[in-house]
Amino acid sequence: MTVTVPILRQGSALIASIQEDLCDSDILNLQSRILEDVIRYRANAVIVDVSAIGILDSFGTKTLIEIAHSVKLRGAKMIIVGIQPDVAISMVLLGLTLKDIPTALDLDHGLALIGET
Amino acid sequence: MREVISSSLSDSEGKPEFDQDLVDAMRWFDLSDHDRALTSELGDIADDVGERIIEAFYTHLLADETASRHFRDDAHIAQVKKGQMRYFRELINADLDSSYIADRRRIGSIHERTGVTPTLYIGAYAFYLNKLANVVLDRMEDDPAKAFSMVLSLFKIAHFDMALALETYADTREEAIKARERELSELPTPVLQLRPGLLLIPVVGTLDSYRARALTIQLLEGIQEHRARAVVLDITGVAAVDSAVANHLIQTMAAARLMGAQPVLTGLSAEVAQSLVKVGVTAEALSTAGDLQRGIELAEHLLGE
Amino acid sequence: MQVPAPLDAMVQAIRRDADVISARQMGRALAEDLGFSRPDQALVATAISELARNIVVYADHGEIELTTLQQGDRQGIRIIARDHGPGIADLERALCDGFSTGNSLGLGLPGTRRIMDEFDIRSPPGEGVTIIAVKWQLR
Ligand SMILES: Nc1ncnc2c1ncn2[C@@H]1O[C@H](COP(=O)(O)OP(=O)(O)OP(=O)(O)O)[C@@H](O)[C@H]1O
Ligand SMILES: [Mg+2]
């Protein structure tokens, strides 16, 4: 069963809201669709909303970091919003960081952060 | 010994039927129906002198200032005396069944809660046994052998009693200590909203690993609840920060950052700063400020104001 | 080496990456049933996710077995990750932060060791990898 994450447009930003636990191939699929959409819509920002996700393991985090870097290479910036308290704790204990990717509490804060309110 | 006794009692309440554990416990104390039969014969003597012994005991007890503090007033003393009469009467001739045991165990936990120490309890017991034994030997001058075996049987039951009470005493004490520790470590750390988007968390006291975990969760949930974008963690009031606690604080701040809040750590003493360096923290990785005032300014700056 | 499965164990075969999700959801559900705190539920699920993914990526297939443990008045969850793949020649190196032959972050094994209370890894030559990790409930 594959899950296709909806990617919405708001102004010049793209919003990808992950609704459920994604398996690895779904995440890879999301990665290529975000990159395509950034080019197609000349987006200057991407918000990935992970508030519905129960865990972010090393593979998920690594892929998010990769997505952020490719988005950056295409001249846009990416932020991650909605990391839940227990997810944040597990990530930190596992040793995962998001490097320099900006984060925000939720979609509202994320939109404010990129100036789309 | 602990197993024998406590297992015999775990489900003894309200279960008067045959009870293997009870049998085992009695065997440990070498208690038999014969002992019970012997001590029952002491009933008359005990009834006769019981009250006098207890009176003497209270005179003895109330002369001691610390001990006398246990009692609110005369009515209280009278009530406790009555309980004691009953207690000793049961010692002489109550059936040694499950309900007897349950009752004896209850005594231990009552003592723990009301501050009757083992010394006081065993002392009172010894006082009673001593006096009673003397009277028994006196009155049964014509059959000292029998008197002696009666007294021995009584001592067996008394020891059985004390073991039961002390087992619960210790258990209750252990529970009380655990509960107190839990209370202390759950002492909530206040999460204060200085103004919209800015939280201050003043941590006071000792941070053991249990409380540190609770702190992390409070902080992260506080960020969510208050929709905070910056949080100042002030550790001026933390007694000791070893490297484990330092590490934990760093992890908490990293988690706050993942949730989109800018963390600022303030109130670091020289030692704490050193602990942080030991766990590999660099100044760039962490926003810190010397004191609370500057910490708040820094947080406001991070908020872009 | 085949460890006999205790009666109350749950086993999830790991062949595809969808099985990784099933295994970690099973783990979270168990942790929730046992009354683990929310963060600990996430930790158990994360550990399972890491171990199961390693099986898919490096050993092709294997299994995750979950067992409830009882010690005194507290309960624990034991995760056994087992495969018969190529195994790990240098365990010490595999447990170092950042070591990866798969061009990944190299945090799966060392991270799992950090977040679990007990961790044991074995890889006798020719027998794949068996990892046993336990998380105890906090009282
Ligand atoms: N089940 C396994 N069978 C064979 N080799 C394994 C197995 N699990 C791990 N390894 C080896 O150990 C290395 C470290 O594993 P670890 O999970 O820590 O990192 P990773 O999988 O490379 O990256 P990450 O888990 O962070 O995405 C792997 O790169 C791989 O070489
Ligand atoms: Mg891995």
Coordinates of C-alpha atoms and ligand atoms in Angstrom, one line a residue:
Chain A
M1 CA 0.0 0.0 0.0
T2 CA 1.6 3.3 -1.0
V3 CA 0.7 6.6 0.6
T4 CA 0.8 9.7 -1.5
V5 CA 1.4 12.8 0.6
P6 CA -0.7 15.7 -0.6
I7 CA 1.4 18.8 -1.6
L8 CA -0.6 22.0 -1.4
R9 CA 0.3 25.5 -2.7
Q10 CA -0.1 28.6 -0.6
G11 CA 1.2 31.7 -2.3
S12 CA 4.8 30.9 -3.3
A13 CA 5.1 28.2 -0.7
L14 CA 4.4 24.4 -0.9
I15 CA 3.0 22.6 2.0
A16 CA 3.4 18.8 2.4
S17 CA 1.4 17.4 5.2
I18 CA 2.4 13.9 6.1
Q19 CA -0.7 12.3 7.4
E20 CA 0.5 9.0 8.7
D21 CA 3.6 6.9 9.3
L22 CA 5.3 6.6 5.9
C23 CA 7.4 3.6 4.8
D24 CA 10.7 4.3 3.2
S25 CA 9.5 4.1 -0.4
D26 CA 6.7 6.6 0.4
I27 CA 9.3 9.0 1.8
L28 CA 11.5 8.6 -1.3
N29 CA 8.4 9.2 -3.4
L30 CA 7.6 12.4 -1.5
Q31 CA 11.2 13.6 -2.0
S32 CA 11.0 13.4 -5.8
R33 CA 7.6 15.0 -5.9
I34 CA 8.6 17.9 -3.7
L35 CA 11.6 18.6 -5.9
E36 CA 9.5 18.4 -9.1
D37 CA 6.9 20.8 -7.6
V38 CA 9.5 23.3 -6.4
I39 CA 10.6 23.6 -10.0
R40 CA 7.2 23.5 -11.6
Y41 CA 5.7 26.2 -9.4
R42 CA 8.9 28.2 -8.8
A43 CA 8.2 27.8 -5.1
N44 CA 10.5 29.7 -2.8
A45 CA 9.7 27.8 0.4
V46 CA 8.6 24.3 1.4
I47 CA 6.9 23.4 4.6
V48 CA 6.9 19.8 5.6
D49 CA 4.3 19.2 8.3
V50 CA 5.1 16.1 10.4
S51 CA 2.7 16.7 13.2
A52 CA 0.8 13.4 12.5
I53 CA 4.0 11.3 12.6
G54 CA 4.6 9.1 15.7
I55 CA 8.3 8.6 15.1
L56 CA 11.1 9.9 13.0
D57 CA 13.9 7.4 12.8
S58 CA 17.3 7.8 11.2
F59 CA 16.1 7.0 7.8
G60 CA 13.2 9.4 7.9
T61 CA 15.5 12.1 9.3
K62 CA 18.2 11.5 6.8
T63 CA 15.7 11.8 4.0
L64 CA 14.2 15.0 5.4
I65 CA 17.7 16.5 5.6
E66 CA 18.4 15.4 2.0
I67 CA 15.1 16.9 0.8
A68 CA 16.0 20.2 2.5
H69 CA 19.4 20.3 0.9
S70 CA 18.0 19.7 -2.6
V71 CA 15.3 22.2 -2.1
K72 CA 18.0 24.7 -1.0
L73 CA 20.0 23.9 -4.1
R74 CA 17.0 24.9 -6.1
G75 CA 17.0 28.3 -4.5
A76 CA 14.2 27.7 -2.1
K77 CA 14.2 27.0 1.6
M78 CA 12.6 24.2 3.6
I79 CA 11.3 24.2 7.1
I80 CA 9.9 21.3 9.2
V81 CA 6.9 21.9 11.4
G82 CA 5.0 19.9 14.0
I83 CA 7.6 17.7 15.6
Q84 CA 5.8 16.3 18.7
P85 CA 7.4 16.3 22.2
D86 CA 7.9 12.5 22.3
V87 CA 9.2 12.4 18.8
A88 CA 11.6 15.2 19.6
I89 CA 12.9 13.3 22.7
S90 CA 13.4 10.1 20.7
M91 CA 15.3 11.9 18.0
V92 CA 17.6 13.6 20.4
L93 CA 18.3 10.4 22.4
L94 CA 18.9 8.5 19.2
G95 CA 21.5 11.2 18.3
L96 CA 19.5 12.8 15.4
T97 CA 19.7 16.4 14.6
L98 CA 18.2 18.4 11.7
K99 CA 21.4 20.3 11.2
D100 CA 20.5 23.8 10.0
I101 CA 16.9 23.1 8.9
P102 CA 14.6 25.6 10.6
T103 CA 11.7 24.2 12.6
A104 CA 8.5 25.6 13.8
L105 CA 5.8 24.5 16.2
D106 CA 3.1 24.1 13.7
L107 CA 1.8 25.2 10.3
D108 CA 0.8 28.6 11.5
H109 CA 4.2 29.3 13.0
G110 CA 5.8 27.9 9.9
L111 CA 3.9 30.2 7.6
A112 CA 4.8 33.1 9.8
L113 CA 8.4 32.1 9.7
I114 CA 8.5 32.2 5.9
G115 CA 6.4 35.4 5.8
E116 CA 3.2 33.8 4.3
T117 CA 0.5 34.8 6.7
Chain B
M1 CA 11.7 -16.0 56.8
R2 CA 10.3 -13.0 55.1
E3 CA 8.8 -15.2 52.4
V4 CA 7.2 -17.6 54.8
I5 CA 5.5 -14.9 56.7
S6 CA 4.5 -12.5 54.1
S7 CA 3.2 -15.1 51.7
S8 CA 1.1 -16.5 54.4
L9 CA -0.6 -13.2 54.8
S10 CA -0.8 -11.9 51.3
D11 CA -4.3 -13.1 50.8
S12 CA -5.3 -14.1 54.2
E13 CA -7.9 -11.4 54.8
G14 CA -11.4 -12.7 54.7
K15 CA -10.3 -16.2 53.9
P16 CA -10.9 -18.3 57.0
E17 CA -10.6 -21.7 55.3
F18 CA -7.5 -23.9 55.4
D19 CA -4.5 -21.9 54.5
Q20 CA -1.2 -23.7 53.7
D21 CA 0.8 -20.5 54.0
L22 CA -0.5 -19.9 57.5
V23 CA 0.4 -23.5 58.4
D24 CA 4.0 -22.9 57.1
A25 CA 4.4 -19.7 59.0
M26 CA 3.2 -21.3 62.3
R27 CA 5.6 -24.2 61.7
W28 CA 8.4 -21.7 61.4
F29 CA 7.6 -20.4 64.9
D30 CA 7.1 -23.9 66.1
L31 CA 3.6 -22.9 67.0
S32 CA 1.0 -25.6 67.5
D33 CA -2.5 -26.0 68.8
H34 CA -0.9 -27.2 72.0
D35 CA 0.7 -23.8 72.6
R36 CA -2.7 -22.2 72.1
A37 CA -4.3 -24.6 74.5
L38 CA -1.7 -23.9 77.1
T39 CA -1.9 -20.1 76.9
S40 CA -5.7 -20.2 77.0
E41 CA -5.4 -21.5 80.5
L42 CA -3.7 -18.3 81.3
G43 CA -6.9 -16.4 80.5
D44 CA -8.1 -16.0 84.1
I45 CA -4.8 -14.7 85.4
A46 CA -4.4 -12.4 82.4
D47 CA -7.9 -11.0 82.9
D48 CA -7.2 -10.5 86.5
V49 CA -3.9 -8.7 86.2
G50 CA -4.1 -7.3 82.7
E51 CA -5.5 -4.0 83.6
R52 CA -3.1 -3.5 86.4
I53 CA -0.1 -4.2 84.2
I54 CA -1.3 -1.8 81.6
E55 CA -1.9 0.9 84.2
A56 CA 1.7 0.4 85.4
F57 CA 2.9 0.5 81.9
Y58 CA 1.3 3.8 81.2
T59 CA 2.7 5.3 84.4
H60 CA 6.1 4.1 83.1
L61 CA 5.4 5.4 79.6
L62 CA 4.0 8.8 80.5
A63 CA 7.0 9.5 82.6
D64 CA 8.9 9.6 79.4
E65 CA 8.4 13.0 77.7
T66 CA 9.0 11.9 74.1
A67 CA 6.6 8.9 74.5
S68 CA 3.9 10.9 76.2
R69 CA 3.8 13.2 73.2
H70 CA 2.0 10.5 71.3
F71 CA -1.1 11.3 73.2
R72 CA -3.5 14.2 72.6
D73 CA -5.4 14.0 75.9
D74 CA -6.8 11.6 78.6
A75 CA -9.6 10.4 76.4
H76 CA -7.0 9.4 73.8
I77 CA -5.0 7.5 76.5
A78 CA -8.1 5.7 77.7
Q79 CA -8.9 4.7 74.1
V80 CA -5.4 3.4 73.5
K81 CA -5.4 1.5 76.8
K82 CA -8.6 -0.2 75.8
G83 CA -7.1 -1.3 72.5
Q84 CA -4.2 -2.6 74.3
M85 CA -6.3 -4.7 76.7
R86 CA -8.0 -6.3 73.7
Y87 CA -4.7 -6.9 72.0
F88 CA -3.3 -8.7 75.0
R89 CA -6.5 -10.7 75.6
E90 CA -6.3 -11.9 72.0
L91 CA -2.6 -12.8 72.5
I92 CA -3.8 -15.2 75.3
N93 CA -6.7 -16.9 73.6
A94 CA -7.8 -15.7 70.2
D95 CA -7.8 -18.3 67.4
L96 CA -4.6 -18.2 65.4
D97 CA -6.4 -17.9 62.1
S98 CA -6.2 -15.8 59.0
S99 CA -8.2 -12.9 60.6
Y100 CA -5.9 -12.9 63.6
I101 CA -2.9 -12.6 61.3
A102 CA -4.5 -9.9 59.2
D103 CA -5.2 -7.9 62.4
R104 CA -1.6 -8.3 63.7
R105 CA -0.3 -7.1 60.4
R106 CA -2.5 -4.1 60.4
I107 CA -1.0 -3.1 63.7
G108 CA 2.4 -2.8 62.1
S109 CA 1.2 -0.3 59.5
I110 CA -0.8 1.7 62.1
H111 CA 2.4 1.9 64.2
E112 CA 4.4 3.1 61.2
R113 CA 1.9 5.8 60.4
T114 CA 1.4 7.0 64.0
G115 CA 5.1 7.0 64.9
V116 CA 5.1 4.1 67.3
T117 CA 8.6 2.9 66.8
P118 CA 9.7 -0.8 67.1
T119 CA 11.5 0.1 70.3
L120 CA 8.3 1.4 71.8
Y121 CA 6.3 -1.5 70.5
I122 CA 8.6 -4.2 71.5
G123 CA 9.4 -2.4 74.8
A124 CA 5.7 -2.4 75.7
Y125 CA 5.4 -6.0 74.8
A126 CA 8.4 -6.9 76.9
F127 CA 7.0 -5.0 79.8
Y128 CA 3.7 -6.8 79.6
L129 CA 5.2 -10.3 79.2
N130 CA 7.7 -9.7 81.9
K131 CA 5.0 -8.7 84.4
L132 CA 2.6 -11.3 83.4
A133 CA 5.2 -14.1 83.5
N134 CA 6.1 -13.2 87.0
V135 CA 2.6 -13.3 88.2
V136 CA 2.0 -16.6 86.5
L137 CA 5.1 -18.2 88.1
D138 CA 4.0 -16.7 91.4
R139 CA 0.5 -18.0 91.3
M140 CA 1.4 -21.5 90.0
E141 CA 4.1 -22.1 92.6
D142 CA 2.9 -25.6 93.0
D143 CA 3.5 -26.6 89.3
P144 CA 6.4 -24.5 88.1
A145 CA 7.1 -26.8 85.2
K146 CA 3.7 -26.2 83.8
A147 CA 3.9 -22.5 84.5
F148 CA 7.1 -22.4 82.6
S149 CA 5.9 -24.2 79.5
M150 CA 2.8 -21.9 79.5
V151 CA 5.0 -18.9 79.6
L152 CA 7.2 -20.3 76.8
S153 CA 4.1 -20.9 74.6
L154 CA 3.0 -17.3 75.3
F155 CA 6.4 -16.1 74.3
K156 CA 6.2 -18.0 71.0
I157 CA 3.0 -16.4 70.1
A158 CA 4.3 -13.0 71.1
H159 CA 7.3 -13.4 68.9
F160 CA 5.0 -14.5 66.1
D161 CA 2.9 -11.4 66.7
M162 CA 5.9 -9.1 66.7
A163 CA 7.3 -10.6 63.5
L164 CA 4.0 -10.0 61.8
A165 CA 3.7 -6.4 62.9
L166 CA 7.3 -5.6 62.1
E167 CA 7.1 -7.1 58.6
T168 CA 4.2 -4.7 57.8
Y169 CA 5.9 -1.9 59.7
A170 CA 8.9 -2.3 57.4
D171 CA 6.8 -2.6 54.3
T172 CA 4.7 0.4 55.2
R173 CA 7.9 2.4 56.0
E174 CA 9.4 1.4 52.6
E175 CA 6.2 2.4 50.8
A176 CA 6.1 5.7 52.6
I177 CA 9.7 6.5 51.7
K178 CA 9.1 5.6 48.1
A179 CA 6.0 7.8 48.0
R180 CA 7.9 10.7 49.5
E181 CA 10.7 10.3 47.0
R182 CA 8.1 10.2 44.2
E183 CA 6.4 13.3 45.5
L184 CA 9.7 15.1 45.7
S185 CA 10.8 14.1 42.2
E186 CA 7.4 15.0 40.8
L187 CA 7.6 18.4 42.4
P188 CA 6.4 20.3 39.4
T189 CA 8.7 22.8 37.9
P190 CA 6.7 25.9 37.0
V191 CA 6.4 26.8 33.4
L192 CA 5.9 30.6 33.3
Q193 CA 4.8 32.5 30.3
L194 CA 6.7 35.9 30.4
R195 CA 4.7 37.1 27.4
P196 CA 3.2 35.5 24.4
G197 CA 5.7 33.2 22.8
L198 CA 8.3 33.4 25.6
L199 CA 8.5 30.9 28.4
L200 CA 10.6 30.9 31.5
I201 CA 11.4 27.7 33.4
P202 CA 13.1 28.3 36.7
V203 CA 14.5 24.9 37.9
V204 CA 15.0 24.7 41.6
G205 CA 16.4 21.9 43.7
T206 CA 18.0 18.6 42.8
L207 CA 17.7 17.2 39.4
D208 CA 17.8 13.4 39.6
S209 CA 17.2 11.5 36.4
Y210 CA 13.6 11.0 37.2
R211 CA 12.9 14.6 37.8
A212 CA 15.0 15.6 34.8
R213 CA 12.9 13.5 32.6
A214 CA 9.7 15.0 34.0
L215 CA 11.3 18.5 33.4
T216 CA 11.9 17.6 29.8
I217 CA 8.3 16.6 29.2
Q218 CA 7.0 19.6 31.0
L219 CA 9.1 21.9 29.0
L220 CA 8.2 20.4 25.7
E221 CA 4.5 20.2 26.5
G222 CA 4.7 23.8 27.7
I223 CA 6.1 24.9 24.4
Q224 CA 3.1 23.2 22.7
E225 CA 0.5 24.5 25.2
H226 CA 1.8 28.1 25.2
R227 CA 2.8 28.1 21.5
A228 CA 6.2 29.3 22.6
R229 CA 8.9 30.3 20.2
A230 CA 11.6 30.8 22.8
V231 CA 12.2 29.3 26.2
V232 CA 14.6 30.3 28.9
L233 CA 15.7 27.5 31.1
D234 CA 17.1 29.1 34.3
I235 CA 19.2 26.7 36.4
T236 CA 20.5 29.2 39.0
G237 CA 18.6 27.3 41.7
V238 CA 19.8 23.8 40.8
A239 CA 21.9 22.4 43.6
A240 CA 24.3 20.2 41.6
V241 CA 24.8 19.6 37.9
D242 CA 26.9 16.6 37.2
S243 CA 27.7 15.5 33.7
A244 CA 24.6 13.3 33.5
V245 CA 22.3 16.2 34.3
A246 CA 24.3 18.6 32.1
N247 CA 23.8 16.1 29.3
H248 CA 20.2 15.9 30.0
L249 CA 19.7 19.6 29.9
I250 CA 21.5 19.8 26.5
Q251 CA 19.2 17.1 25.2
T252 CA 16.2 18.9 26.4
M253 CA 17.2 22.0 24.7
A254 CA 17.9 20.2 21.5
A255 CA 14.4 18.7 21.7
A256 CA 12.9 22.2 22.3
R257 CA 14.8 23.4 19.2
L258 CA 13.3 20.5 17.1
M259 CA 9.9 21.7 18.2
G260 CA 10.6 25.1 16.8
A261 CA 11.4 27.0 20.0
Q262 CA 14.7 28.8 20.6
P263 CA 16.2 27.5 23.8
V264 CA 18.4 29.7 26.1
L265 CA 20.1 28.4 29.2
T266 CA 20.9 30.8 32.0
G267 CA 22.3 30.7 35.5
L268 CA 25.3 28.5 34.8
S269 CA 27.8 28.5 37.5
A270 CA 31.5 28.0 36.7
E271 CA 31.3 24.3 37.6
V272 CA 28.2 23.8 35.5
A273 CA 29.9 25.4 32.6
Q274 CA 32.8 23.0 33.1
S275 CA 30.4 20.0 33.2
L276 CA 28.9 21.2 29.9
V277 CA 32.3 21.4 28.3
K278 CA 33.0 17.9 29.6
V279 CA 30.0 16.5 27.8
G280 CA 31.2 18.2 24.7
V281 CA 29.1 21.2 24.4
T282 CA 30.4 24.3 22.6
A283 CA 29.1 27.8 23.0
E284 CA 27.9 27.9 19.4
A285 CA 25.7 24.8 19.8
L286 CA 23.9 26.4 22.7
S287 CA 22.6 29.8 23.5
T288 CA 23.6 30.7 27.0
A289 CA 23.6 33.8 29.1
G290 CA 25.2 34.6 32.4
D291 CA 22.2 35.7 34.3
L292 CA 18.4 35.6 33.9
Q293 CA 18.1 39.2 32.8
R294 CA 20.5 38.7 29.9
G295 CA 19.0 35.4 29.1
I296 CA 15.6 37.0 28.7
E297 CA 17.1 39.7 26.5
L298 CA 18.8 37.1 24.4
A299 CA 15.6 35.2 24.0
E300 CA 13.8 38.3 22.9
H301 CA 16.5 39.0 20.5
L302 CA 16.1 35.4 19.1
L303 CA 12.4 36.1 18.7
G304 CA 13.4 39.0 16.5
E305 CA 12.2 41.8 18.8
Chain C
M1 CA 21.4 -20.6 16.5
Q2 CA 17.6 -20.7 16.9
V3 CA 16.4 -19.2 20.2
P4 CA 13.1 -20.8 21.1
A5 CA 10.2 -18.4 21.1
P6 CA 8.5 -17.9 24.4
L7 CA 4.7 -18.5 24.3
D8 CA 3.6 -14.9 24.7
A9 CA 6.0 -13.6 22.0
M10 CA 4.8 -11.7 18.9
V11 CA 6.7 -12.2 15.8
Q12 CA 6.7 -10.0 12.7
A13 CA 8.5 -11.3 9.6
I14 CA 10.6 -8.5 8.0
R15 CA 10.9 -8.7 4.2
R16 CA 9.8 -5.3 2.9
D17 CA 9.9 -1.8 4.2
A18 CA 6.1 -2.0 4.9
D19 CA 7.0 -4.7 7.5
V20 CA 9.2 -2.2 9.3
I21 CA 6.0 -0.1 9.9
S22 CA 4.0 -3.1 11.0
A23 CA 6.7 -4.1 13.5
R24 CA 7.1 -0.7 15.0
Q25 CA 3.3 -0.2 15.3
M26 CA 3.1 -3.5 17.0
G27 CA 5.8 -2.4 19.4
R28 CA 4.1 0.9 20.1
A29 CA 0.8 -0.8 20.8
L30 CA 2.4 -3.2 23.2
A31 CA 4.2 -0.4 25.0
E32 CA 0.9 1.5 25.3
D33 CA -0.9 -1.6 26.6
L34 CA 1.8 -2.0 29.3
G35 CA 1.3 1.6 30.3
F36 CA 4.7 2.9 29.1
S37 CA 4.9 6.7 29.1
R38 CA 4.4 8.4 25.7
P39 CA 8.1 9.1 25.2
D40 CA 9.0 5.5 26.1
Q41 CA 6.4 4.3 23.6
A42 CA 8.1 6.4 21.0
L43 CA 11.5 5.0 22.0
V44 CA 10.4 1.4 21.7
A45 CA 8.9 2.1 18.3
T46 CA 12.0 3.9 17.2
A47 CA 14.3 1.1 18.3
I48 CA 12.2 -1.5 16.4
S49 CA 12.2 0.8 13.4
E50 CA 16.0 1.0 13.3
L51 CA 16.5 -2.7 13.8
A52 CA 13.9 -3.8 11.3
R53 CA 15.2 -1.4 8.7
N54 CA 18.7 -2.7 9.1
I55 CA 17.3 -6.2 8.4
V56 CA 15.6 -5.1 5.2
V57 CA 18.6 -3.1 4.0
Y58 CA 21.5 -5.3 5.0
A59 CA 20.2 -8.8 5.4
D60 CA 17.2 -8.9 3.0
H61 CA 14.9 -10.6 5.4
G62 CA 14.6 -11.7 9.0
E63 CA 12.2 -11.2 11.9
I64 CA 11.4 -9.0 14.9
E65 CA 10.1 -10.7 18.0
L66 CA 8.5 -8.9 20.9
T67 CA 8.1 -10.3 24.4
T68 CA 6.7 -8.9 27.6
L69 CA 9.1 -9.3 30.5
Q70 CA 8.2 -9.1 34.2
Q71 CA 10.7 -8.3 36.9
G72 CA 9.4 -7.7 40.3
D73 CA 6.6 -5.1 39.9
R74 CA 7.7 -3.6 36.7
Q75 CA 7.3 -4.8 33.1
G76 CA 9.6 -4.6 30.2
I77 CA 9.6 -5.1 26.5
R78 CA 12.2 -7.3 24.9
I79 CA 12.9 -6.8 21.2
I80 CA 14.8 -9.6 19.4
A81 CA 15.9 -8.7 15.9
R82 CA 17.1 -11.8 14.0
D83 CA 18.4 -12.4 10.5
H84 CA 20.6 -14.8 8.6
G85 CA 22.2 -12.3 6.3
P86 CA 25.9 -11.6 5.8
G87 CA 26.4 -10.6 9.5
I88 CA 28.6 -7.8 10.8
A89 CA 32.3 -8.5 10.9
D90 CA 33.3 -5.6 13.1
L91 CA 30.7 -5.1 15.8
E92 CA 32.6 -2.4 17.6
R93 CA 32.8 -0.3 14.5
A94 CA 29.1 -0.9 13.6
L95 CA 28.2 0.5 17.0
C96 CA 30.1 3.8 16.5
D97 CA 28.1 6.9 15.9
G98 CA 28.3 7.7 12.2
F99 CA 29.6 4.4 10.9
S100 CA 27.6 3.3 7.9
T101 CA 28.2 1.0 4.9
G102 CA 24.9 2.1 3.5
N103 CA 25.7 5.8 3.0
S104 CA 23.3 6.6 5.9
L105 CA 23.7 8.4 9.2
G106 CA 25.2 5.4 11.0
L107 CA 23.0 6.1 14.1
G108 CA 20.7 3.1 14.0
L109 CA 22.7 0.7 16.1
P110 CA 24.5 3.1 18.5
G111 CA 21.2 5.1 18.9
T112 CA 19.2 2.0 19.7
R113 CA 21.8 1.0 22.2
R114 CA 21.4 4.5 23.8
I115 CA 17.7 4.5 24.0
M116 CA 17.2 1.0 25.4
D117 CA 18.1 -0.2 28.9
E118 CA 19.7 -3.4 27.8
F119 CA 21.4 -4.1 24.5
D120 CA 23.2 -7.2 23.2
I121 CA 24.4 -7.8 19.7
R122 CA 25.8 -11.0 18.3
S123 CA 27.0 -12.0 14.9
P124 CA 28.9 -15.2 14.8
P125 CA 30.5 -15.8 11.4
G126 CA 28.0 -17.2 8.9
E127 CA 25.0 -16.9 11.2
G128 CA 23.7 -13.4 10.5
V129 CA 22.9 -11.0 13.3
T130 CA 20.9 -11.3 16.5
I131 CA 20.2 -8.3 18.6
I132 CA 18.4 -8.4 21.9
A133 CA 17.3 -5.1 23.4
V134 CA 15.1 -4.4 26.4
K135 CA 13.2 -1.4 27.6
W136 CA 12.0 -1.3 31.2
Q137 CA 9.0 0.6 32.4
L138 CA 9.8 3.5 34.5
R139 CA 8.2 3.4 37.9
Ligands
LIG1 N1 21.3 -6.8 10.2 C1 22.5 -6.4 9.7 N2 23.2 -7.2 8.9 C2 24.4 -6.8 8.4 N3 25.0 -5.6 8.6 C3 24.3 -4.8 9.4 C4 23.1 -5.1 10.0 N4 22.7 -4.0 10.8 C5 23.7 -3.1 10.7 N5 24.7 -3.5 9.9 C6 25.9 -2.8 9.5 O1 26.2 -1.9 10.6 C7 26.3 -0.6 10.1 C8 25.7 0.4 11.1 O2 24.3 0.2 11.3 P1 23.5 1.4 11.7 O3 22.0 1.0 11.7 O4 24.1 2.0 13.0 O5 23.7 2.5 10.6 P2 23.1 2.6 9.1 O6 22.0 1.6 9.0 O7 24.3 2.5 8.2 O8 22.5 4.1 9.1 P3 21.2 4.6 9.8 O9 20.7 3.4 10.7 O10 21.6 5.7 10.7 O11 20.3 4.9 8.7 C9 25.5 -0.6 8.8 O12 25.9 0.4 7.9 C10 25.8 -2.0 8.3 O13 27.1 -2.0 7.7
MG2 MG 20.5 1.5 10.3

